[in-house]
Amino acid sequence: MADKIIKSFTEEKTEAISTSNVPMGKLIASLVDIVKKNKFVDDTQKALFDNFENTKRVNVYIDDLDRGWEGRKEDIRRISALLNAVRDISNEMDNVHFMISLRSDVYYLVRTSDESTDKISGSVIWYTWDRHQILALLAKRVETFFGRDISENSLMGMHQSKIAQYLDPIMTQHFEGKGKWENAPIYRILMSLIRNRPRDLVMICTLAARNARKKGRSKILTEDLQSIFEDYSLERIQDIENEFKSELPEIRRLLFALKPSAKKSSKFSDLYVYTTDQVEAKIQSASANAPFYFSNNNKQATSEELHYFLYKINFLTARRKNKDDVLVRKTFEENKYLTGRFVDFGFGWEVHPAYRWALEPDDSESIYARLDLLDFE
């Protein structure tokens, strides 16, 4: 790491320095001395170094710790040890600061498995996006593309229908298909399909824009969106499999177990809405001949554990109507205790819309007829 820092700041070749058993304070001082003696790569690097000399602050960013995560005791101990080591270093050295990125489910398991992590809980910042922020982000990208400037605060203070007007130059205003989506504002369609992740929205728009360009259009129309929903859904299935198969190797088989059965064929009801009993019955059916096993346990996974897993990875969303008969939805990040693993809060479950075309590619039209769009402001 020290060698990379030196190479990024200077043009001169220097001898590699040993970092083993070197206290952080002495290592930083050594790096400063070496860099100052040599020629900087460019003025930007010199300005960066001058700023460091003034502030004496070192920021260390650590990411991708959940790569290959299986939820085993060794995995938990590894991350717990890192978090405690980082806390110790930060306490000893005021000028060294760490930022560590962890998936919410990984942090939750580490936090509930190691009592020593209560010392770092006060330093945790939960990083989440809501749909209003994501829609504002899309509008900001559009305005930036056209060379216009608009402040994020201005966008965040607008009603979502007002923000959506910034999308008019690049896409149709309303969905012209049939079913429950007919004539719905296009921003409601987009916001209903993403998983509260900006990159999902970027993917939908990118795929639809490519299709529009292929057809010689300068604007995304309804047919462009309809043509890419299945590809988008397949990508989301692949994405969630890549992210969590180290924890549950047979995750794809579990996901497809939530495909609606032929018997549940009401034309108007949402086939992807289930009670807790129905979710676990479908899991039990899929487990009958080929049980599921988590990577951290040789014991057969129960339907309750697998239900919790599907909720944790946001494949399933919790839903129920409140006292005002308004439908309320909750994700794992919003409430971790809604599955039957803890206590029954009266929530039902729905498969997130992003995955439905992949689960039912032979009947995509029915999705428009049955799927209720999310409510907004």
Tab-separated table of N, CA and C in Angstrom, residues 4-11 35-36 38-53:
chain	number	residue	atom	x	y	z
A	4	LYS	N	2.263	1.969	-3.420
A	4	LYS	CA	1.275	2.530	-4.333
A	4	LYS	C	1.087	4.020	-4.077
A	5	ILE	N	1.104	4.411	-2.814
A	5	ILE	CA	0.959	5.829	-2.474
A	5	ILE	C	2.119	6.620	-3.057
A	6	ILE	N	3.324	6.102	-2.897
A	6	ILE	CA	4.502	6.798	-3.404
A	6	ILE	C	4.440	6.921	-4.924
A	7	LYS	N	4.094	5.829	-5.615
A	7	LYS	CA	4.038	5.847	-7.079
A	7	LYS	C	2.965	6.803	-7.592
A	8	SER	N	1.864	6.943	-6.847
A	8	SER	CA	0.788	7.824	-7.304
A	8	SER	C	1.129	9.296	-7.151
A	9	PHE	N	2.111	9.606	-6.282
A	9	PHE	CA	2.449	11.001	-6.035
A	9	PHE	C	3.713	11.470	-6.765
A	10	THR	N	4.601	10.559	-7.093
A	10	THR	CA	5.882	10.975	-7.639
A	10	THR	C	6.211	10.300	-8.951
A	11	GLU	N	7.110	10.945	-9.703
A	11	GLU	CA	7.599	10.369	-10.954
A	11	GLU	C	8.858	9.552	-10.730
A	35	VAL	N	7.877	11.442	-0.184
A	35	VAL	CA	7.166	12.177	-1.227
A	35	VAL	C	7.740	13.583	-1.383
A	36	LYS	N	8.082	14.243	-0.293
A	36	LYS	CA	8.587	15.615	-0.357
A	36	LYS	C	9.939	15.697	-1.075
A	38	ASN	N	10.857	14.039	-3.677
A	38	ASN	CA	10.779	13.675	-5.088
A	38	ASN	C	9.861	14.626	-5.853
A	39	LYS	N	9.916	14.490	-7.172
A	39	LYS	CA	9.145	15.343	-8.057
A	39	LYS	C	7.710	14.843	-8.163
A	40	PHE	N	6.744	15.762	-8.035
A	40	PHE	CA	5.337	15.369	-8.104
A	40	PHE	C	4.936	15.029	-9.537
A	41	VAL	N	3.953	14.152	-9.646
A	41	VAL	CA	3.459	13.743	-10.961
A	41	VAL	C	2.865	14.934	-11.699
A	42	ASP	N	2.050	15.737	-11.013
A	42	ASP	CA	1.440	16.914	-11.625
A	42	ASP	C	1.007	17.877	-10.531
A	43	ASP	N	0.468	19.032	-10.943
A	43	ASP	CA	0.060	20.059	-9.973
A	43	ASP	C	-1.088	19.589	-9.086
A	44	THR	N	-1.962	18.752	-9.637
A	44	THR	CA	-3.086	18.241	-8.838
A	44	THR	C	-2.579	17.420	-7.663
A	45	GLN	N	-1.586	16.547	-7.940
A	45	GLN	CA	-1.033	15.723	-6.867
A	45	GLN	C	-0.318	16.587	-5.832
A	46	LYS	N	0.353	17.653	-6.298
A	46	LYS	CA	1.028	18.544	-5.349
A	46	LYS	C	0.009	19.250	-4.454
A	47	ALA	N	-1.103	19.705	-5.054
A	47	ALA	CA	-2.146	20.374	-4.267
A	47	ALA	C	-2.746	19.406	-3.248
A	48	LEU	N	-2.919	18.146	-3.656
A	48	LEU	CA	-3.456	17.130	-2.745
A	48	LEU	C	-2.504	16.899	-1.586
A	49	PHE	N	-1.216	16.838	-1.903
A	49	PHE	CA	-0.224	16.616	-0.849
A	49	PHE	C	-0.139	17.826	0.087
A	50	ASP	N	-0.193	19.030	-0.503
A	50	ASP	CA	-0.151	20.237	0.334
A	50	ASP	C	-1.335	20.283	1.296
A	51	ASN	N	-2.497	19.858	0.813
A	51	ASN	CA	-3.684	19.813	1.671
A	51	ASN	C	-3.476	18.832	2.819
A	52	PHE	N	-2.831	17.695	2.506
A	52	PHE	CA	-2.563	16.719	3.565
A	52	PHE	C	-1.603	17.290	4.607
A	53	GLU	N	-0.603	17.992	4.120
A	53	GLU	CA	0.356	18.576	5.071
A	53	GLU	C	-0.323	19.558	6.017
